Amino acid sequence: MSAYDIVLAGAVGLLGIGLYGLLITRNLIKIVMVLQLLVKGAVLALMLAGQVSGQVGIGQSLAATVIVADTMVAVVALAIAIQIRRRFNTMDTVEVSTLKG
Amino acid sequence: MENLWLFLLLVVAAILCAYRMIVSTRILVATLYLACISALVSILLYLLGGTQVAAIELSVGAGLVTVLLVYAISVVGDDALDPASIVPKPLAMISVLAAAVFLAWLAIPIGVASRPLPAVSMQVVLWEQRVLDLWIQMVLIISGVMGMLGIFAEGKTRQRSGLHTLVEVRGQVPQSEEYKQAMEDTTPNHRNDQISITVNPNQGETQDGKLDERV
């Protein structure tokens, strides 16, 4: 097993734990954090793909784009979470949901 | 790529921190674990040759996002709210484990390109080949700034509002003892005014749920 395999296993592990957290979490802020965790696994996999294919520049460029997008998603999602907390006085996604049926 | 044990140590530490982050009931503690994961991932990125993206990840992931999360937690409160999940935990664990094992079975051992393409620096890629990514990043940053403005604009509105401007409240009102005491302390002249204002019942409360002291 090479170092590439170890890093790939780490990326898969981060993705798996993030997906598990996304399934079991109902707190809005924690959902944002779990999304951050998922993206970290994706960034690691992108950088690894760039290194393996010899295209470190493309890997870095894509990883930087993903990091910026993820940060902006976190900012907007936190703003929405704060507004939800002020309006509904809860952070639970089930209590916030108004869809019935 | 000779630091095999270093890679193994970093990956195991990142996965342990991720697990602790998921199972932690306090959000602030989970935020600290997320910052640790960012730092560990940035070290891994540096070891993989992505020096610039490692610096971006360290400054943005472990710095900016952590500060934003701590600010949001300070606004909404660090409730130990982690109720039972919609999806049963054993079912979620089994399905995610199956997906991860399948993905690892497909990808490991990883195939290294026998004839790698000629390497191009990140500057050339970003400014010449993938200029569209730069435009997308600009749009995303602008939308993120608008989101931050939304947060701070709401904070100013809350500071201006308060029960000292309240004469008569219609609709649902908080029924706490502090609120009733504040209403009794309101001067009679103000009570007799016929002006009626409909306000949000949460207005006038501070971040910890108590009434504003200016009342």
PDB file of C-alpha atoms in Angstrom:
ATOM      1  CA  MET A   1       0.000   0.000   0.000  1.00  0.00           C
ATOM      2  CA  SER A   2       1.415   3.338  -1.046  1.00  0.00           C
ATOM      3  CA  ALA A   3       0.941   6.774   0.446  1.00  0.00           C
ATOM      4  CA  TYR A   4      -1.534   7.552  -2.337  1.00  0.00           C
ATOM      5  CA  ASP A   5      -3.727   4.685  -1.184  1.00  0.00           C
ATOM      6  CA  ILE A   6      -3.593   5.916   2.394  1.00  0.00           C
ATOM      7  CA  VAL A   7      -4.643   9.415   1.362  1.00  0.00           C
ATOM      8  CA  LEU A   8      -7.425   8.001  -0.808  1.00  0.00           C
ATOM      9  CA  ALA A   9      -8.641   5.894   2.104  1.00  0.00           C
ATOM     10  CA  GLY A  10      -8.616   9.037   4.227  1.00  0.00           C
ATOM     11  CA  ALA A  11     -10.668  10.923   1.644  1.00  0.00           C
ATOM     12  CA  VAL A  12     -13.176   8.075   1.469  1.00  0.00           C
ATOM     13  CA  GLY A  13     -13.287   7.963   5.269  1.00  0.00           C
ATOM     14  CA  LEU A  14     -13.997  11.685   5.520  1.00  0.00           C
ATOM     15  CA  LEU A  15     -16.707  11.397   2.872  1.00  0.00           C
ATOM     16  CA  GLY A  16     -18.273   8.431   4.651  1.00  0.00           C
ATOM     17  CA  ILE A  17     -18.271  10.057   8.074  1.00  0.00           C
ATOM     18  CA  GLY A  18     -19.647  13.255   6.552  1.00  0.00           C
ATOM     19  CA  LEU A  19     -22.444  11.364   4.837  1.00  0.00           C
ATOM     20  CA  TYR A  20     -23.269   9.538   8.059  1.00  0.00           C
ATOM     21  CA  GLY A  21     -23.359  12.837   9.925  1.00  0.00           C
ATOM     22  CA  LEU A  22     -25.595  14.348   7.276  1.00  0.00           C
ATOM     23  CA  LEU A  23     -28.056  11.489   7.741  1.00  0.00           C
ATOM     24  CA  ILE A  24     -28.249  11.634  11.539  1.00  0.00           C
ATOM     25  CA  THR A  25     -27.900  15.364  12.230  1.00  0.00           C
ATOM     26  CA  ARG A  26     -30.899  17.648  12.700  1.00  0.00           C
ATOM     27  CA  ASN A  27     -29.162  20.735  14.036  1.00  0.00           C
ATOM     28  CA  LEU A  28     -28.817  23.386  11.344  1.00  0.00           C
ATOM     29  CA  ILE A  29     -25.356  24.619  12.320  1.00  0.00           C
ATOM     30  CA  LYS A  30     -24.072  21.100  12.626  1.00  0.00           C
ATOM     31  CA  ILE A  31     -25.366  20.356   9.145  1.00  0.00           C
ATOM     32  CA  VAL A  32     -23.204  23.212   7.856  1.00  0.00           C
ATOM     33  CA  MET A  33     -20.215  21.724   9.671  1.00  0.00           C
ATOM     34  CA  VAL A  34     -20.886  18.291   8.221  1.00  0.00           C
ATOM     35  CA  LEU A  35     -21.003  19.806   4.736  1.00  0.00           C
ATOM     36  CA  GLN A  36     -17.586  21.321   5.453  1.00  0.00           C
ATOM     37  CA  LEU A  37     -16.339  17.879   6.380  1.00  0.00           C
ATOM     38  CA  LEU A  38     -17.659  16.382   3.143  1.00  0.00           C
ATOM     39  CA  VAL A  39     -15.942  19.074   1.100  1.00  0.00           C
ATOM     40  CA  LYS A  40     -12.642  18.481   2.859  1.00  0.00           C
ATOM     41  CA  GLY A  41     -12.754  14.895   1.696  1.00  0.00           C
ATOM     42  CA  ALA A  42     -13.528  16.057  -1.841  1.00  0.00           C
ATOM     43  CA  VAL A  43     -10.648  18.569  -1.800  1.00  0.00           C
ATOM     44  CA  LEU A  44      -8.281  15.866  -0.646  1.00  0.00           C
ATOM     45  CA  ALA A  45      -9.440  13.575  -3.444  1.00  0.00           C
ATOM     46  CA  LEU A  46      -9.077  16.343  -6.059  1.00  0.00           C
ATOM     47  CA  MET A  47      -5.560  17.132  -4.927  1.00  0.00           C
ATOM     48  CA  LEU A  48      -4.676  13.452  -4.933  1.00  0.00           C
ATOM     49  CA  ALA A  49      -6.035  13.049  -8.467  1.00  0.00           C
ATOM     50  CA  GLY A  50      -3.941  15.996  -9.624  1.00  0.00           C
ATOM     51  CA  GLN A  51      -0.838  14.541  -8.022  1.00  0.00           C
ATOM     52  CA  VAL A  52      -1.380  11.073  -9.450  1.00  0.00           C
ATOM     53  CA  SER A  53      -2.011  12.320 -12.982  1.00  0.00           C
ATOM     54  CA  GLY A  54       0.895  14.737 -12.843  1.00  0.00           C
ATOM     55  CA  GLN A  55      -1.419  17.750 -13.133  1.00  0.00           C
ATOM     56  CA  VAL A  56      -0.888  19.383  -9.764  1.00  0.00           C
ATOM     57  CA  GLY A  57      -1.849  22.777 -11.192  1.00  0.00           C
ATOM     58  CA  ILE A  58      -5.287  21.646 -12.300  1.00  0.00           C
ATOM     59  CA  GLY A  59      -5.820  19.852  -9.006  1.00  0.00           C
ATOM     60  CA  GLN A  60      -4.926  22.962  -7.049  1.00  0.00           C
ATOM     61  CA  SER A  61      -7.107  25.160  -9.219  1.00  0.00           C
ATOM     62  CA  LEU A  62     -10.144  22.936  -8.803  1.00  0.00           C
ATOM     63  CA  ALA A  63      -9.505  22.550  -5.085  1.00  0.00           C
ATOM     64  CA  ALA A  64      -9.297  26.329  -4.641  1.00  0.00           C
ATOM     65  CA  THR A  65     -12.580  26.785  -6.488  1.00  0.00           C
ATOM     66  CA  VAL A  66     -14.255  24.160  -4.330  1.00  0.00           C
ATOM     67  CA  ILE A  67     -12.919  25.749  -1.140  1.00  0.00           C
ATOM     68  CA  VAL A  68     -14.260  29.176  -2.136  1.00  0.00           C
ATOM     69  CA  ALA A  69     -17.647  27.734  -3.097  1.00  0.00           C
ATOM     70  CA  ASP A  70     -17.854  25.773   0.148  1.00  0.00           C
ATOM     71  CA  THR A  71     -16.994  28.807   2.239  1.00  0.00           C
ATOM     72  CA  MET A  72     -19.678  30.892   0.585  1.00  0.00           C
ATOM     73  CA  VAL A  73     -22.197  28.110   1.066  1.00  0.00           C
ATOM     74  CA  ALA A  74     -21.283  28.062   4.759  1.00  0.00           C
ATOM     75  CA  VAL A  75     -21.688  31.842   5.054  1.00  0.00           C
ATOM     76  CA  VAL A  76     -25.110  31.916   3.422  1.00  0.00           C
ATOM     77  CA  ALA A  77     -26.269  28.789   5.262  1.00  0.00           C
ATOM     78  CA  LEU A  78     -25.231  30.257   8.618  1.00  0.00           C
ATOM     79  CA  ALA A  79     -27.113  33.463   7.807  1.00  0.00           C
ATOM     80  CA  ILE A  80     -30.217  31.421   7.002  1.00  0.00           C
ATOM     81  CA  ALA A  81     -29.760  29.391  10.192  1.00  0.00           C
ATOM     82  CA  ILE A  82     -29.600  32.556  12.281  1.00  0.00           C
ATOM     83  CA  GLN A  83     -32.757  33.876  10.651  1.00  0.00           C
ATOM     84  CA  ILE A  84     -34.528  30.563  11.273  1.00  0.00           C
ATOM     85  CA  ARG A  85     -33.470  30.638  14.905  1.00  0.00           C
ATOM     86  CA  ARG A  86     -34.902  34.138  15.323  1.00  0.00           C
ATOM     87  CA  ARG A  87     -38.171  33.369  13.593  1.00  0.00           C
ATOM     88  CA  PHE A  88     -38.890  29.821  14.812  1.00  0.00           C
ATOM     89  CA  ASN A  89     -36.790  29.839  17.998  1.00  0.00           C
ATOM     90  CA  THR A  90     -35.357  26.438  17.198  1.00  0.00           C
ATOM     91  CA  MET A  91     -32.496  24.895  15.273  1.00  0.00           C
ATOM     92  CA  ASP A  92     -34.211  21.583  14.692  1.00  0.00           C
ATOM     93  CA  THR A  93     -34.883  20.918  11.024  1.00  0.00           C
ATOM     94  CA  VAL A  94     -37.927  18.781  11.796  1.00  0.00           C
ATOM     95  CA  GLU A  95     -39.622  21.480  13.848  1.00  0.00           C
ATOM     96  CA  VAL A  96     -38.859  24.088  11.202  1.00  0.00           C
ATOM     97  CA  SER A  97     -40.398  22.025   8.437  1.00  0.00           C
ATOM     98  CA  THR A  98     -43.925  23.139   7.576  1.00  0.00           C
ATOM     99  CA  LEU A  99     -44.533  20.524   4.911  1.00  0.00           C
ATOM    100  CA  LYS A 100     -47.152  18.030   5.988  1.00  0.00           C
ATOM    101  CA  GLY A 101     -48.324  14.830   4.471  1.00  0.00           C
TER     102      GLY A 101
ATOM    103  CA  MET B   1       6.075  10.070  -0.879  1.00  0.00           C
ATOM    104  CA  GLU B   2       8.312   8.251   1.531  1.00  0.00           C
ATOM    105  CA  ASN B   3       6.671   9.466   4.689  1.00  0.00           C
ATOM    106  CA  LEU B   4       4.258   6.560   4.828  1.00  0.00           C
ATOM    107  CA  TRP B   5       3.834   6.650   8.588  1.00  0.00           C
ATOM    108  CA  LEU B   6       3.327  10.398   8.536  1.00  0.00           C
ATOM    109  CA  PHE B   7       0.518  10.038   5.999  1.00  0.00           C
ATOM    110  CA  LEU B   8      -1.016   7.224   8.044  1.00  0.00           C
ATOM    111  CA  LEU B   9      -0.831   9.258  11.247  1.00  0.00           C
ATOM    112  CA  LEU B  10      -2.408  12.318   9.648  1.00  0.00           C
ATOM    113  CA  VAL B  11      -5.211  10.339   8.012  1.00  0.00           C
ATOM    114  CA  VAL B  12      -6.056   8.424  11.191  1.00  0.00           C
ATOM    115  CA  ALA B  13      -6.038  11.645  13.225  1.00  0.00           C
ATOM    116  CA  ALA B  14      -8.323  13.364  10.709  1.00  0.00           C
ATOM    117  CA  ILE B  15     -10.801  10.470  10.731  1.00  0.00           C
ATOM    118  CA  LEU B  16     -10.790  10.323  14.536  1.00  0.00           C
ATOM    119  CA  CYS B  17     -11.434  14.063  14.738  1.00  0.00           C
ATOM    120  CA  ALA B  18     -14.237  13.701  12.179  1.00  0.00           C
ATOM    121  CA  TYR B  19     -15.863  10.949  14.230  1.00  0.00           C
ATOM    122  CA  ARG B  20     -15.572  12.977  17.420  1.00  0.00           C
ATOM    123  CA  MET B  21     -17.077  15.947  15.613  1.00  0.00           C
ATOM    124  CA  ILE B  22     -20.094  13.914  14.552  1.00  0.00           C
ATOM    125  CA  VAL B  23     -20.795  12.377  17.951  1.00  0.00           C
ATOM    126  CA  SER B  24     -20.158  15.542  19.946  1.00  0.00           C
ATOM    127  CA  THR B  25     -23.351  16.996  21.395  1.00  0.00           C
ATOM    128  CA  ARG B  26     -21.939  20.493  21.961  1.00  0.00           C
ATOM    129  CA  ILE B  27     -21.602  22.474  18.764  1.00  0.00           C
ATOM    130  CA  LEU B  28     -18.679  24.556  19.996  1.00  0.00           C
ATOM    131  CA  VAL B  29     -16.622  21.443  20.672  1.00  0.00           C
ATOM    132  CA  ALA B  30     -17.568  20.128  17.236  1.00  0.00           C
ATOM    133  CA  THR B  31     -16.339  23.407  15.737  1.00  0.00           C
ATOM    134  CA  LEU B  32     -12.945  22.935  17.353  1.00  0.00           C
ATOM    135  CA  TYR B  33     -12.737  19.405  15.967  1.00  0.00           C
ATOM    136  CA  LEU B  34     -13.585  20.778  12.519  1.00  0.00           C
ATOM    137  CA  ALA B  35     -10.730  23.275  12.809  1.00  0.00           C
ATOM    138  CA  CYS B  36      -8.378  20.410  13.722  1.00  0.00           C
ATOM    139  CA  ILE B  37      -9.543  18.485  10.642  1.00  0.00           C
ATOM    140  CA  SER B  38      -8.856  21.537   8.479  1.00  0.00           C
ATOM    141  CA  ALA B  39      -5.344  21.819   9.836  1.00  0.00           C
ATOM    142  CA  LEU B  40      -4.655  18.112   9.296  1.00  0.00           C
ATOM    143  CA  VAL B  41      -6.065  18.207   5.756  1.00  0.00           C
ATOM    144  CA  SER B  42      -3.943  21.237   4.934  1.00  0.00           C
ATOM    145  CA  ILE B  43      -0.830  19.335   6.045  1.00  0.00           C
ATOM    146  CA  LEU B  44      -1.857  16.455   3.801  1.00  0.00           C
ATOM    147  CA  LEU B  45      -2.390  18.852   0.891  1.00  0.00           C
ATOM    148  CA  TYR B  46       1.048  20.322   1.479  1.00  0.00           C
ATOM    149  CA  LEU B  47       2.633  16.881   1.483  1.00  0.00           C
ATOM    150  CA  LEU B  48       0.834  16.098  -1.790  1.00  0.00           C
ATOM    151  CA  GLY B  49       2.493  19.088  -3.429  1.00  0.00           C
ATOM    152  CA  GLY B  50      -0.379  21.536  -3.282  1.00  0.00           C
ATOM    153  CA  THR B  51       1.378  24.241  -1.316  1.00  0.00           C
ATOM    154  CA  GLN B  52      -0.883  27.091  -2.381  1.00  0.00           C
ATOM    155  CA  VAL B  53      -4.136  25.282  -1.814  1.00  0.00           C
ATOM    156  CA  ALA B  54      -2.803  24.092   1.554  1.00  0.00           C
ATOM    157  CA  ALA B  55      -2.326  27.719   2.595  1.00  0.00           C
ATOM    158  CA  ILE B  56      -5.826  28.566   1.358  1.00  0.00           C
ATOM    159  CA  GLU B  57      -7.312  25.627   3.245  1.00  0.00           C
ATOM    160  CA  LEU B  58      -5.480  26.532   6.446  1.00  0.00           C
ATOM    161  CA  SER B  59      -6.462  30.192   6.346  1.00  0.00           C
ATOM    162  CA  VAL B  60     -10.021  29.738   5.126  1.00  0.00           C
ATOM    163  CA  GLY B  61     -10.985  26.352   6.535  1.00  0.00           C
ATOM    164  CA  ALA B  62      -9.317  26.546   9.920  1.00  0.00           C
ATOM    165  CA  GLY B  63      -9.530  30.319  10.255  1.00  0.00           C
ATOM    166  CA  LEU B  64     -12.413  32.061   8.556  1.00  0.00           C
ATOM    167  CA  VAL B  65     -14.986  29.274   8.730  1.00  0.00           C
ATOM    168  CA  THR B  66     -14.185  28.593  12.388  1.00  0.00           C
ATOM    169  CA  VAL B  67     -14.633  32.260  13.242  1.00  0.00           C
ATOM    170  CA  LEU B  68     -17.932  32.342  11.359  1.00  0.00           C
ATOM    171  CA  LEU B  69     -19.169  29.233  13.128  1.00  0.00           C
ATOM    172  CA  VAL B  70     -18.196  30.571  16.554  1.00  0.00           C
ATOM    173  CA  TYR B  71     -19.966  33.844  15.750  1.00  0.00           C
ATOM    174  CA  ALA B  72     -23.107  31.991  14.673  1.00  0.00           C
ATOM    175  CA  ILE B  73     -22.999  29.857  17.828  1.00  0.00           C
ATOM    176  CA  SER B  74     -22.638  32.987  19.959  1.00  0.00           C
ATOM    177  CA  VAL B  75     -25.759  34.404  18.298  1.00  0.00           C
ATOM    178  CA  VAL B  76     -28.015  31.347  18.434  1.00  0.00           C
ATOM    179  CA  GLY B  77     -26.585  29.722  21.562  1.00  0.00           C
ATOM    180  CA  ASP B  78     -24.746  26.479  22.090  1.00  0.00           C
ATOM    181  CA  ASP B  79     -27.743  24.307  22.777  1.00  0.00           C
ATOM    182  CA  ALA B  80     -26.933  20.690  23.426  1.00  0.00           C
ATOM    183  CA  LEU B  81     -29.626  19.892  20.911  1.00  0.00           C
ATOM    184  CA  ASP B  82     -29.061  16.630  19.198  1.00  0.00           C
ATOM    185  CA  PRO B  83     -32.371  14.824  19.071  1.00  0.00           C
ATOM    186  CA  ALA B  84     -32.918  11.435  17.586  1.00  0.00           C
ATOM    187  CA  SER B  85     -32.213  11.315  13.874  1.00  0.00           C
ATOM    188  CA  ILE B  86     -34.893  10.778  11.258  1.00  0.00           C
ATOM    189  CA  VAL B  87     -32.965   7.909   9.716  1.00  0.00           C
ATOM    190  CA  PRO B  88     -32.207   5.186  12.293  1.00  0.00           C
ATOM    191  CA  LYS B  89     -28.534   5.304  13.201  1.00  0.00           C
ATOM    192  CA  PRO B  90     -27.802   1.600  12.519  1.00  0.00           C
ATOM    193  CA  LEU B  91     -29.384   1.884   9.073  1.00  0.00           C
ATOM    194  CA  ALA B  92     -27.387   5.046   8.323  1.00  0.00           C
ATOM    195  CA  MET B  93     -24.184   3.413   9.554  1.00  0.00           C
ATOM    196  CA  ILE B  94     -24.678   0.278   7.464  1.00  0.00           C
ATOM    197  CA  SER B  95     -25.578   2.126   4.276  1.00  0.00           C
ATOM    198  CA  VAL B  96     -22.683   4.560   4.581  1.00  0.00           C
ATOM    199  CA  LEU B  97     -20.233   1.761   5.400  1.00  0.00           C
ATOM    200  CA  ALA B  98     -21.407  -0.198   2.377  1.00  0.00           C
ATOM    201  CA  ALA B  99     -21.006   2.856   0.128  1.00  0.00           C
ATOM    202  CA  ALA B 100     -17.544   3.646   1.507  1.00  0.00           C
ATOM    203  CA  VAL B 101     -16.324   0.063   1.166  1.00  0.00           C
ATOM    204  CA  PHE B 102     -17.639  -0.117  -2.391  1.00  0.00           C
ATOM    205  CA  LEU B 103     -15.946   3.178  -3.279  1.00  0.00           C
ATOM    206  CA  ALA B 104     -12.669   2.077  -1.724  1.00  0.00           C
ATOM    207  CA  TRP B 105     -12.886  -1.287  -3.504  1.00  0.00           C
ATOM    208  CA  LEU B 106     -13.258   0.524  -6.815  1.00  0.00           C
ATOM    209  CA  ALA B 107     -10.450   3.020  -6.259  1.00  0.00           C
ATOM    210  CA  ILE B 108      -7.787   1.231  -4.188  1.00  0.00           C
ATOM    211  CA  PRO B 109      -5.096   0.494  -5.249  1.00  0.00           C
ATOM    212  CA  ILE B 110      -4.909   3.755  -7.073  1.00  0.00           C
ATOM    213  CA  GLY B 111      -3.449   3.699 -10.564  1.00  0.00           C
ATOM    214  CA  VAL B 112      -0.606   6.073 -11.217  1.00  0.00           C
ATOM    215  CA  ALA B 113      -0.403   7.436 -14.752  1.00  0.00           C
ATOM    216  CA  SER B 114       2.500   5.813 -16.590  1.00  0.00           C
ATOM    217  CA  ARG B 115       2.841   8.778 -18.917  1.00  0.00           C
ATOM    218  CA  PRO B 116       1.876  11.849 -16.967  1.00  0.00           C
ATOM    219  CA  LEU B 117       0.937  14.932 -18.951  1.00  0.00           C
ATOM    220  CA  PRO B 118       3.344  17.866 -18.864  1.00  0.00           C
ATOM    221  CA  ALA B 119       2.860  19.730 -15.615  1.00  0.00           C
ATOM    222  CA  VAL B 120       1.392  23.219 -15.772  1.00  0.00           C
ATOM    223  CA  SER B 121       1.655  25.649 -12.875  1.00  0.00           C
ATOM    224  CA  MET B 122      -1.409  26.737 -10.943  1.00  0.00           C
ATOM    225  CA  GLN B 123      -1.078  30.335 -12.133  1.00  0.00           C
ATOM    226  CA  VAL B 124      -1.258  29.294 -15.784  1.00  0.00           C
ATOM    227  CA  VAL B 125      -4.178  26.964 -15.143  1.00  0.00           C
ATOM    228  CA  LEU B 126      -6.134  29.462 -13.098  1.00  0.00           C
ATOM    229  CA  TRP B 127      -5.550  32.585 -15.182  1.00  0.00           C
ATOM    230  CA  GLU B 128      -5.489  31.103 -18.668  1.00  0.00           C
ATOM    231  CA  GLN B 129      -7.111  27.678 -18.883  1.00  0.00           C
ATOM    232  CA  ARG B 130      -9.823  27.970 -16.259  1.00  0.00           C
ATOM    233  CA  VAL B 131     -10.729  31.640 -16.237  1.00  0.00           C
ATOM    234  CA  LEU B 132     -14.386  30.686 -15.882  1.00  0.00           C
ATOM    235  CA  ASP B 133     -13.587  29.307 -12.435  1.00  0.00           C
ATOM    236  CA  LEU B 134     -12.280  32.709 -11.441  1.00  0.00           C
ATOM    237  CA  TRP B 135     -15.495  34.396 -12.541  1.00  0.00           C
ATOM    238  CA  ILE B 136     -17.527  31.843 -10.619  1.00  0.00           C
ATOM    239  CA  GLN B 137     -15.397  32.485  -7.552  1.00  0.00           C
ATOM    240  CA  MET B 138     -16.016  36.216  -7.856  1.00  0.00           C
ATOM    241  CA  VAL B 139     -19.769  35.701  -8.065  1.00  0.00           C
ATOM    242  CA  LEU B 140     -19.652  33.359  -5.092  1.00  0.00           C
ATOM    243  CA  ILE B 141     -17.651  35.814  -3.017  1.00  0.00           C
ATOM    244  CA  ILE B 142     -20.122  38.600  -3.810  1.00  0.00           C
ATOM    245  CA  SER B 143     -23.038  36.394  -2.787  1.00  0.00           C
ATOM    246  CA  GLY B 144     -21.204  35.476   0.401  1.00  0.00           C
ATOM    247  CA  VAL B 145     -20.675  39.139   1.209  1.00  0.00           C
ATOM    248  CA  MET B 146     -24.387  39.723   0.674  1.00  0.00           C
ATOM    249  CA  GLY B 147     -25.084  36.895   3.118  1.00  0.00           C
ATOM    250  CA  MET B 148     -22.834  38.489   5.717  1.00  0.00           C
ATOM    251  CA  LEU B 149     -24.568  41.823   5.193  1.00  0.00           C
ATOM    252  CA  GLY B 150     -27.838  40.013   5.882  1.00  0.00           C
ATOM    253  CA  ILE B 151     -26.538  38.815   9.229  1.00  0.00           C
ATOM    254  CA  PHE B 152     -25.273  42.208  10.346  1.00  0.00           C
ATOM    255  CA  ALA B 153     -28.316  44.100   9.067  1.00  0.00           C
ATOM    256  CA  GLU B 154     -30.543  41.920  11.227  1.00  0.00           C
ATOM    257  CA  GLY B 155     -28.308  42.614  14.214  1.00  0.00           C
ATOM    258  CA  LYS B 156     -28.715  46.386  13.782  1.00  0.00           C
ATOM    259  CA  THR B 157     -32.480  46.042  13.514  1.00  0.00           C
ATOM    260  CA  ARG B 158     -32.545  44.143  16.770  1.00  0.00           C
ATOM    261  CA  GLN B 159     -30.474  46.822  18.469  1.00  0.00           C
ATOM    262  CA  ARG B 160     -32.845  49.585  17.380  1.00  0.00           C
ATOM    263  CA  SER B 161     -35.953  47.699  18.382  1.00  0.00           C
ATOM    264  CA  GLY B 162     -36.989  47.234  21.979  1.00  0.00           C
ATOM    265  CA  LEU B 163     -39.856  47.327  24.420  1.00  0.00           C
ATOM    266  CA  HIS B 164     -39.252  51.007  25.220  1.00  0.00           C
ATOM    267  CA  THR B 165     -40.940  51.789  21.919  1.00  0.00           C
ATOM    268  CA  LEU B 166     -43.746  49.389  22.666  1.00  0.00           C
ATOM    269  CA  VAL B 167     -47.071  50.814  23.754  1.00  0.00           C
ATOM    270  CA  GLU B 168     -49.462  48.071  22.950  1.00  0.00           C
ATOM    271  CA  VAL B 169     -48.703  44.657  21.668  1.00  0.00           C
ATOM    272  CA  ARG B 170     -50.978  42.677  19.501  1.00  0.00           C
ATOM    273  CA  GLY B 171     -50.716  39.018  18.825  1.00  0.00           C
ATOM    274  CA  GLN B 172     -48.720  36.439  20.677  1.00  0.00           C
ATOM    275  CA  VAL B 173     -46.526  37.820  23.435  1.00  0.00           C
ATOM    276  CA  PRO B 174     -43.971  36.106  25.641  1.00  0.00           C
ATOM    277  CA  GLN B 175     -45.474  35.064  28.952  1.00  0.00           C
ATOM    278  CA  SER B 176     -42.355  35.152  31.111  1.00  0.00           C
ATOM    279  CA  GLU B 177     -42.354  36.886  34.502  1.00  0.00           C
ATOM    280  CA  GLU B 178     -39.694  39.334  33.329  1.00  0.00           C
ATOM    281  CA  TYR B 179     -41.854  40.361  30.429  1.00  0.00           C
ATOM    282  CA  LYS B 180     -44.896  40.937  32.670  1.00  0.00           C
ATOM    283  CA  GLN B 181     -42.770  42.954  35.087  1.00  0.00           C
ATOM    284  CA  ALA B 182     -41.469  45.058  32.205  1.00  0.00           C
ATOM    285  CA  MET B 183     -44.995  45.745  31.016  1.00  0.00           C
ATOM    286  CA  GLU B 184     -46.072  46.771  34.522  1.00  0.00           C
ATOM    287  CA  ASP B 185     -43.154  49.181  34.759  1.00  0.00           C
ATOM    288  CA  THR B 186     -44.283  50.975  31.625  1.00  0.00           C
ATOM    289  CA  THR B 187     -45.557  54.471  32.516  1.00  0.00           C
ATOM    290  CA  PRO B 188     -49.339  54.989  32.497  1.00  0.00           C
ATOM    291  CA  ASN B 189     -49.079  57.790  29.950  1.00  0.00           C
ATOM    292  CA  HIS B 190     -47.629  55.415  27.488  1.00  0.00           C
ATOM    293  CA  ARG B 191     -50.248  52.804  28.275  1.00  0.00           C
ATOM    294  CA  ASN B 192     -53.055  55.241  27.508  1.00  0.00           C
ATOM    295  CA  ASP B 193     -51.685  56.150  24.130  1.00  0.00           C
ATOM    296  CA  GLN B 194     -53.822  54.850  21.349  1.00  0.00           C
ATOM    297  CA  ILE B 195     -50.935  54.092  19.086  1.00  0.00           C
ATOM    298  CA  SER B 196     -50.675  50.391  18.446  1.00  0.00           C
ATOM    299  CA  ILE B 197     -47.676  48.676  17.065  1.00  0.00           C
ATOM    300  CA  THR B 198     -47.544  45.069  16.055  1.00  0.00           C
ATOM    301  CA  VAL B 199     -44.163  43.655  16.750  1.00  0.00           C
ATOM    302  CA  ASN B 200     -42.440  40.366  16.642  1.00  0.00           C
ATOM    303  CA  PRO B 201     -42.689  38.806  20.111  1.00  0.00           C
ATOM    304  CA  ASN B 202     -39.008  37.986  20.041  1.00  0.00           C
ATOM    305  CA  GLN B 203     -38.033  41.626  19.601  1.00  0.00           C
ATOM    306  CA  GLY B 204     -36.580  43.234  22.666  1.00  0.00           C
ATOM    307  CA  GLU B 205     -34.910  40.097  23.806  1.00  0.00           C
ATOM    308  CA  THR B 206     -31.208  39.835  24.068  1.00  0.00           C
ATOM    309  CA  GLN B 207     -29.243  36.934  22.703  1.00  0.00           C
ATOM    310  CA  ASP B 208     -29.639  34.854  25.842  1.00  0.00           C
ATOM    311  CA  GLY B 209     -33.407  35.182  25.780  1.00  0.00           C
ATOM    312  CA  LYS B 210     -33.661  37.802  28.540  1.00  0.00           C
ATOM    313  CA  LEU B 211     -35.398  41.108  28.178  1.00  0.00           C
ATOM    314  CA  ASP B 212     -33.541  44.200  27.165  1.00  0.00           C
ATOM    315  CA  GLU B 213     -32.328  46.189  30.205  1.00  0.00           C
ATOM    316  CA  ARG B 214     -33.356  49.464  28.613  1.00  0.00           C
ATOM    317  CA  VAL B 215     -37.017  48.680  29.156  1.00  0.00           C
TER     318      VAL B 215
END
